[in-house]
Short mmCIF file of C-alpha atoms in Angstrom, two decimals:
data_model
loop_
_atom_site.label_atom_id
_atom_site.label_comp_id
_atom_site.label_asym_id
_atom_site.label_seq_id
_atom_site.Cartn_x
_atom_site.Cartn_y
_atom_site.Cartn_z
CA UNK E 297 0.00 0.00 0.00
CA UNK E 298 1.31 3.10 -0.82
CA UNK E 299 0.66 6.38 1.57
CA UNK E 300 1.46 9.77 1.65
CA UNK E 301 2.18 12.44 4.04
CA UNK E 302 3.35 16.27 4.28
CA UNK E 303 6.11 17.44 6.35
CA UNK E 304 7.52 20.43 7.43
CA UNK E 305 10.73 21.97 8.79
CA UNK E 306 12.09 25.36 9.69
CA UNK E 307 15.78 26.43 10.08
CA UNK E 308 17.75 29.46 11.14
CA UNK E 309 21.55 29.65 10.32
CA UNK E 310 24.00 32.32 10.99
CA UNK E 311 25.81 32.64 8.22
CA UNK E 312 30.00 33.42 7.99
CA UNK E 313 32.18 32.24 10.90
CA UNK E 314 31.06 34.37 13.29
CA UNK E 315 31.55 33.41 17.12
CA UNK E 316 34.56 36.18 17.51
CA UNK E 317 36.35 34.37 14.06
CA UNK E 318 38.33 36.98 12.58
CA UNK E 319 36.47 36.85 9.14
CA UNK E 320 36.53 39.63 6.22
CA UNK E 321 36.81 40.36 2.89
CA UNK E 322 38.31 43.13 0.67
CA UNK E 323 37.74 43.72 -3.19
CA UNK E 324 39.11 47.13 -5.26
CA UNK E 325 37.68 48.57 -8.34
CA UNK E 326 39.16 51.03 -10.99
CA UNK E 327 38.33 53.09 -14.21
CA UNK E 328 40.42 51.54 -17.13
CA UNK E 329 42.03 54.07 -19.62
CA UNK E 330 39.04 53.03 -21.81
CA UNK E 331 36.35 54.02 -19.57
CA UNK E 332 35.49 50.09 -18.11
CA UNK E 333 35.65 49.56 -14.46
CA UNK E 334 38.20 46.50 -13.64
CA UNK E 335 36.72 44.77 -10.32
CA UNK E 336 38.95 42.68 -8.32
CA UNK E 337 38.09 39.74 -5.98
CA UNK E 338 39.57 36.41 -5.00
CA UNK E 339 36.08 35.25 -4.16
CA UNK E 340 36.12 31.80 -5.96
CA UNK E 341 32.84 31.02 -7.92
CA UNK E 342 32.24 27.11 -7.61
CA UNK E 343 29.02 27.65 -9.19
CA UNK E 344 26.59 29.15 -6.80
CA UNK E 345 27.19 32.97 -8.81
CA UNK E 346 29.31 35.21 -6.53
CA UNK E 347 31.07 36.31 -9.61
CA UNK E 348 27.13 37.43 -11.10
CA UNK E 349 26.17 38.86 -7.60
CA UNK E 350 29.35 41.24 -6.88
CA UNK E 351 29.10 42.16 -10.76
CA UNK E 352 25.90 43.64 -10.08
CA UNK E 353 26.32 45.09 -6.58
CA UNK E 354 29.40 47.22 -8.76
CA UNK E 355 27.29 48.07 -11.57
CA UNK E 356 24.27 49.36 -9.25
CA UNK E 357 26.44 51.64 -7.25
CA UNK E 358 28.05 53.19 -10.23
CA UNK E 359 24.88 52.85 -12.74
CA UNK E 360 26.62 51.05 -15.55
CA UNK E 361 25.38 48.30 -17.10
CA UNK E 362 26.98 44.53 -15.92
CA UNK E 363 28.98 43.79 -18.99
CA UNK E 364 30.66 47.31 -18.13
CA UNK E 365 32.52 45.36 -15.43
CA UNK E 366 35.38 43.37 -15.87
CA UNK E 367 35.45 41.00 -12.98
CA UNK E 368 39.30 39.76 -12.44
CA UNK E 369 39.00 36.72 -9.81
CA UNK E 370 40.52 34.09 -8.16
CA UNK E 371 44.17 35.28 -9.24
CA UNK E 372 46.75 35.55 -5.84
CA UNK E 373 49.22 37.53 -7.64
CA UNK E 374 46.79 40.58 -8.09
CA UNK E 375 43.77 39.80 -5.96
CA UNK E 376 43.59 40.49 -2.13
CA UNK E 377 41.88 37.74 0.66
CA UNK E 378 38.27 37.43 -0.01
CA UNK E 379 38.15 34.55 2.76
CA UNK E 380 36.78 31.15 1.90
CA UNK E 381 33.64 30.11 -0.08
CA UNK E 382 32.02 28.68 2.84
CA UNK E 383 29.87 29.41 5.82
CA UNK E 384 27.23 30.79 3.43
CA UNK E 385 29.34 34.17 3.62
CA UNK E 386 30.24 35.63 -0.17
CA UNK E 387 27.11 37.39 -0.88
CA UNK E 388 26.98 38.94 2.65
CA UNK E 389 31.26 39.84 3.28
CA UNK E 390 32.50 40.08 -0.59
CA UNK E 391 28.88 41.69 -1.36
CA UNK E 392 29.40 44.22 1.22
CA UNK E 393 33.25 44.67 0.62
CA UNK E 394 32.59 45.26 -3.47
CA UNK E 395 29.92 48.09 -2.09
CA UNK E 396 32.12 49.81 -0.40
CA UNK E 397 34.90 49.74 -2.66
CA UNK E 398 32.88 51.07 -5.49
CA UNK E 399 31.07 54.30 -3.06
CA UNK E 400 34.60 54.67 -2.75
CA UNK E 401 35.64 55.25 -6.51
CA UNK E 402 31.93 56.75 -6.73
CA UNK E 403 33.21 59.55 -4.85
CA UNK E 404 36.35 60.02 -6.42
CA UNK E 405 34.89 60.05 -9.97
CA UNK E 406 32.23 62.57 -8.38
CA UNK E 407 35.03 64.60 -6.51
CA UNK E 408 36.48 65.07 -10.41
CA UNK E 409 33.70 65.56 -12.26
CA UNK E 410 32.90 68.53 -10.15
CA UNK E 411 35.82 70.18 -10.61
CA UNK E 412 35.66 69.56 -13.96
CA UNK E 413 32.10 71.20 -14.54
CA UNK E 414 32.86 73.77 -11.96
CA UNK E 415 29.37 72.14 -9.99
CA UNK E 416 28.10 70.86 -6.90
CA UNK E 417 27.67 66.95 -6.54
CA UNK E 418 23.86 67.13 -6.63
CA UNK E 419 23.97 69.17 -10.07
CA UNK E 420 25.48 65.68 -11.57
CA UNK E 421 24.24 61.97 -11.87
CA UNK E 422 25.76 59.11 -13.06
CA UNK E 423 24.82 56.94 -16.17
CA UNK E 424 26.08 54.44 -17.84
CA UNK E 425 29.72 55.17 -17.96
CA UNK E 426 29.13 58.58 -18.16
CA UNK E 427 28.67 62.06 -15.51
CA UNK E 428 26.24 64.06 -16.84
CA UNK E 429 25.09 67.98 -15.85
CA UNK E 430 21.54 68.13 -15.07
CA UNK E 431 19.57 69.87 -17.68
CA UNK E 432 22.80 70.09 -20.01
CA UNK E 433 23.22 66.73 -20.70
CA UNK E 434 24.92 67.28 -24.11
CA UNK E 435 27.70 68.66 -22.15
CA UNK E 436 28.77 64.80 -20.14
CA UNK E 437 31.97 63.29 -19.69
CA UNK E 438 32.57 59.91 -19.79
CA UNK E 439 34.78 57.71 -17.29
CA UNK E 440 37.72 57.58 -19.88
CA UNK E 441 37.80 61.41 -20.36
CA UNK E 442 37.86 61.29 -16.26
CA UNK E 443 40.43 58.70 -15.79
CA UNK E 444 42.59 60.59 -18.33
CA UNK E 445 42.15 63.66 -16.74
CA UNK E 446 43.03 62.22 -13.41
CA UNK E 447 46.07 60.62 -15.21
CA UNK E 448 46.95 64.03 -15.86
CA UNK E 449 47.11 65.39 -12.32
CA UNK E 450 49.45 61.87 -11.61
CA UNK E 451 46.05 60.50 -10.04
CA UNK E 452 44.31 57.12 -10.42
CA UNK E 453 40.25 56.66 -10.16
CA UNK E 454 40.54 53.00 -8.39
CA UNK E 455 39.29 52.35 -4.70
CA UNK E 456 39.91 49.20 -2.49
CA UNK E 457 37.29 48.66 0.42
CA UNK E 458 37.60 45.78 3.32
CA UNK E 459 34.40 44.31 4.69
CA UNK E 460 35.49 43.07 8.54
CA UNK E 461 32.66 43.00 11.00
CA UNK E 462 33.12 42.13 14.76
CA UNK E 463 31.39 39.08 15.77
CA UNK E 464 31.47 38.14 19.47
CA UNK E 465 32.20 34.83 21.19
CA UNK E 466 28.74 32.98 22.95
CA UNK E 467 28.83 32.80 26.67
CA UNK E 468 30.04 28.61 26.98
CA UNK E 469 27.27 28.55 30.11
CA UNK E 470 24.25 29.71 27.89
CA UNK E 471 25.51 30.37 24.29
CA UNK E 472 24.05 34.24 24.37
CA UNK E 473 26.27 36.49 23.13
CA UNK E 474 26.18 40.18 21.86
CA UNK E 475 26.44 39.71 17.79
CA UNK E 476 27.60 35.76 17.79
CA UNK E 477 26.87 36.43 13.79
CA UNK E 478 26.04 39.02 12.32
CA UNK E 479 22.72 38.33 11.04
CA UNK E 480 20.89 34.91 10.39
CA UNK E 481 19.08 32.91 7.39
CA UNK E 482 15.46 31.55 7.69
CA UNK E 483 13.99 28.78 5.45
CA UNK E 484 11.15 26.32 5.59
CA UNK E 485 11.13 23.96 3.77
CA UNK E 486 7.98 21.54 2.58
CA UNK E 487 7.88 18.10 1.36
CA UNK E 488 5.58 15.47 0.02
CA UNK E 489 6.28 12.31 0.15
CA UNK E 490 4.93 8.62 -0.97
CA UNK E 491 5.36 5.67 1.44
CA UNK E 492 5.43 1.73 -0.26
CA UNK E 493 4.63 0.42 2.98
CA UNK E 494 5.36 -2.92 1.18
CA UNK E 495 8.42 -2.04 -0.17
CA UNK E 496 9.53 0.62 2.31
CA UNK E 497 10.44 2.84 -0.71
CA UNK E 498 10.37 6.49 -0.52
CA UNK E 499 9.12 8.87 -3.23
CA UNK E 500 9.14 12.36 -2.88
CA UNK E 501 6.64 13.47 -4.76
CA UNK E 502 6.62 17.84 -4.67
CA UNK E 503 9.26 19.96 -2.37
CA UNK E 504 8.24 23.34 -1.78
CA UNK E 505 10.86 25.71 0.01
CA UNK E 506 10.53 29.57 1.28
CA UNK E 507 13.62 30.89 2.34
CA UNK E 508 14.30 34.68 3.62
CA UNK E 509 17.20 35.69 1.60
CA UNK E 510 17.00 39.41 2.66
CA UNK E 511 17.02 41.17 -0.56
CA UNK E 512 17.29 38.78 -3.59
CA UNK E 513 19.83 40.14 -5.67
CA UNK E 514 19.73 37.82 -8.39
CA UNK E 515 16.66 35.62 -7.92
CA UNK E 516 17.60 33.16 -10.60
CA UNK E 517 20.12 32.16 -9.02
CA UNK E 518 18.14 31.90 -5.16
CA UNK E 519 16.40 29.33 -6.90
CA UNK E 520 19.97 27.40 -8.30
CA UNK E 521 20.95 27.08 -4.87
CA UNK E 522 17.70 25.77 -3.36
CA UNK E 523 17.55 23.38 -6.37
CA UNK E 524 20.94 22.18 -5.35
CA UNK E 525 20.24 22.31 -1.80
CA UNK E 526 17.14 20.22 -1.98
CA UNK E 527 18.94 17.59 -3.82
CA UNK E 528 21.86 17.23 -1.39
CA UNK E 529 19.07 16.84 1.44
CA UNK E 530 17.28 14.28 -0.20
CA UNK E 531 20.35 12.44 -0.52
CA UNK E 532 21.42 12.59 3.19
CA UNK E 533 17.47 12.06 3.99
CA UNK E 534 17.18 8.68 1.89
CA UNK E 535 20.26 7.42 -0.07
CA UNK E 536 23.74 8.47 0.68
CA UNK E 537 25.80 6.76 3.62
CA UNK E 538 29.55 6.11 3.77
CA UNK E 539 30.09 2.18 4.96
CA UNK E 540 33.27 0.57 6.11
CA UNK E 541 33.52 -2.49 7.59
CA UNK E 542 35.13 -3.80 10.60
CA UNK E 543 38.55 -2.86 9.18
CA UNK E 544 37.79 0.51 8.80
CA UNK E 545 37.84 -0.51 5.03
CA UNK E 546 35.38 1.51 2.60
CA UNK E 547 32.89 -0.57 0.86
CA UNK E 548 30.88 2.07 -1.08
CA UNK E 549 33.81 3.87 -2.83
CA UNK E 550 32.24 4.76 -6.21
CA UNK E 551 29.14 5.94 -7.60
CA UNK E 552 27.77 2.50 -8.19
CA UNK E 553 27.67 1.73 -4.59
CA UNK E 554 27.59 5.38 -2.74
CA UNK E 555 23.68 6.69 -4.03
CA UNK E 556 23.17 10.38 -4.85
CA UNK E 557 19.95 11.00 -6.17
CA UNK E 558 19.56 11.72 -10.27
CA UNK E 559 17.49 13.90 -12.12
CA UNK E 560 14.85 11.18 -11.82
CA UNK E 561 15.20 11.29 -8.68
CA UNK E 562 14.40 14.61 -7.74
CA UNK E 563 10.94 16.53 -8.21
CA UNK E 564 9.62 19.65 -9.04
CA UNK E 565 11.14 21.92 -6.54
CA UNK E 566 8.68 25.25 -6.41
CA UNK E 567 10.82 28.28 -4.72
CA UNK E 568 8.69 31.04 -2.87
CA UNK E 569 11.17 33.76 -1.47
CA UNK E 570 10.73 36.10 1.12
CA UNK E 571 12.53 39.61 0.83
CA UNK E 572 12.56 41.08 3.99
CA UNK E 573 16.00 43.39 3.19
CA UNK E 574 18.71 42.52 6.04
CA UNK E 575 19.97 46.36 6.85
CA UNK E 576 23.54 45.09 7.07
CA UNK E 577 23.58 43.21 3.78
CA UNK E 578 24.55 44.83 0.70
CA UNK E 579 21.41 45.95 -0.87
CA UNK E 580 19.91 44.00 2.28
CA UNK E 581 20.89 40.48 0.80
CA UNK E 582 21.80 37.94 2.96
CA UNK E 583 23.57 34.49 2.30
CA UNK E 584 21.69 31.09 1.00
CA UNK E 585 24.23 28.42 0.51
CA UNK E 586 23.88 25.91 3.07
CA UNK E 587 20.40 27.12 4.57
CA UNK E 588 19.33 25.40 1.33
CA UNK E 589 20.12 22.13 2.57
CA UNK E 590 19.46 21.69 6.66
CA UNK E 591 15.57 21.65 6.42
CA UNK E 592 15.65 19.42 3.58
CA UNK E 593 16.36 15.86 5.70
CA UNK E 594 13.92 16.95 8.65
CA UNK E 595 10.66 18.10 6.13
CA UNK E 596 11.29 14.50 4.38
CA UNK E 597 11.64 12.53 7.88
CA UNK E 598 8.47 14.12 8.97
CA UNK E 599 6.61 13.52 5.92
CA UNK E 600 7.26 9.87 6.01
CA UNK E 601 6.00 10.32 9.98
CA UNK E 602 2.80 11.79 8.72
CA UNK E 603 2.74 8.91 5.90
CA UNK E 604 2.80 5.81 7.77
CA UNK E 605 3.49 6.83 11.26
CA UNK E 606 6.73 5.65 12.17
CA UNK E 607 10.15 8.08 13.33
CA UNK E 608 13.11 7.61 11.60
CA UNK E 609 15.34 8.65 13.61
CA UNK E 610 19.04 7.69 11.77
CA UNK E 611 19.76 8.53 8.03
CA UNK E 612 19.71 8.02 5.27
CA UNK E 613 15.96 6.40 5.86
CA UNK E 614 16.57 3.38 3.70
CA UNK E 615 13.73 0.97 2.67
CA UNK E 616 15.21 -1.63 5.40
CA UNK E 617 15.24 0.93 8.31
CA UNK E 618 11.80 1.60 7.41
CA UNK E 619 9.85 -1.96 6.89
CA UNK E 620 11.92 -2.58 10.37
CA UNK E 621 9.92 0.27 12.29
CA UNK E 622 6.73 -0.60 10.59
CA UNK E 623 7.07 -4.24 11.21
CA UNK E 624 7.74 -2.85 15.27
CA UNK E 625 4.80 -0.88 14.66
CA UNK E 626 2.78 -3.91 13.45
CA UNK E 627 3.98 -5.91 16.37
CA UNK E 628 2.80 -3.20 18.67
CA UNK E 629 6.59 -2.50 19.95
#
């Protein structure tokens, strides 16, 4: 008989090391000779789109389009500590460092351009590469005419920002502290599920996941990561387990033995995000990497509770594990 059930789970998770870790980030920009702004980072893109979100943060704050930037990452020779891609932190410390950096050269290319036009800050704007005079916009200079003219006057339009927050250490006796991180991560996560109750085999059937990302600044790829995230859950939930035997020997050491779920695997995952703008986040955007994954195990556990009523209560929830605790069930154990 198959059966199916809902379940539901709800996770907060401070996101970069936090806990008094000394943990920052620093990126530079600068105007090229031919007007493009150069952004530096050693953030490492391994897929989840730093490279896309930082590119953006730069364009915003100097209102050029994206492909206006030239992002130069990952390279130790030119590029200063970005910290690690881990503890969910690029979007929140690189984010916030690339702001900075480019208010930075916003205010030197403004600090020119006035003296240029002979005019106050607020009688300029910005636009696409360009400063332009309100109400005399034929008359604008463009970034290249700046950086030259800087050039001239043995300056340089380029900025270099650092994003390092204090975090404190919890108290060991209660784990309070004043800013253990400095701001959190909320997702829930839904998931239903089909229960063989013969077989013991698990289908999930529809995942549904609403996360609070602060401020989404790219929401395509929100939804990449809780894609990915969802299908790393399901795999701790139901399939994957490392096995050694007495020895201490391995005995699933390829993919034909250690299960990750497939495409086939894996259902239509429906995203709903929340935007409620994190004031210390650039743009109010907080982090998403991991939070994509913790609720993921817990939603499907409890599904399968609400299914055929027995707790699983060590992963992965293999068929075996659960004929076993509805055959206890059955036997009124």
């Amino acid at each position: 008989m198959k059966k199916r059930g809902v379940g539901i789970a709800t996770i907060m998770f401070g996101f970069g090391y936090g806990e008094g870790f000394p943990d920052h980030s620093i990126a530079s920009l600068r105007v090229k000779p031919d007007g493009r702004v150069e952004l530096k980072t050693a953030a490492a893109d391994v897929g989840q789109g730093v490279h896309t979100i930082v590119t953006q943060i730069a364009a915003e704050v100097l209102s050029v389009p994206v492909d206006m930037i030239d992002l130069v990452g990952g390279d130790t020779a030119i590029t200063k500590n970005s910290g690690s891609t881990s503890a969910t932190r690029q979007t929140f410390f690189t984010g916030n460092a690339v702001k900075n950096a480019a208010q930075m050269l916003k205010g030197q290319i403004n600090d020119l351009a006035v003296k240029v036009f002979k005019k106050t800050y607020p009688e300029l704007y910005l636009d696409g590469g360009y400063v332009v005079p309100h109400g005399a916009e034929e008359d604008k200079i463009s970034f290249a005419e700046l950086a030259r003219i800087a050039e001239s006057k043995g300056e340089k339009l380029e900025a270099e920002a650092c994003y390092f927050p204090i975090t404190t250490p919890p108290d060991p006796e209660t784990g309070q502290g004043e800013r253990v991180y400095m701001s959190y991560t909320f997702v829930t996560q839904i998931a239903e599920v089909e229960v063989d109750t013969e077989t013991g085999q698990v289908e999930v059937l529809r995942f549904v996941t609403v996360p609070d990302v602060g401020q989404a600044i790219h929401p395509q790829n929100v939804e990449g990561q809780i894609e990915g995230g969802t299908a790393m859950g399901m795999g701790m939930a139901l399939m994957e387990e490392v096995i050694f035997d007495e020895e201490g020997f391995l005995l699933n050491p390829d993919f034909s033995t250690y299960l990750i779920p497939t495409a086939l695997d894996v259902p239509r995952i429906e995203t709903v995000i929340v935007e409620d703008e994190e004031p210390l986040g650039p743009f109010g955007a907080k982090g998403i990497g991991e939070p994509a994954t913790i609720a993921t195990a817990p939603a499907i556990i409890n599904a399968i509770y609400n299914a055929c009523g027995v707790r699983i209560k060590e992963l992965p929830a293999t068929p075996e594990k659960i004929l076993r605790e509805l055959n206890k069930k059955s036997a009124g154990n």
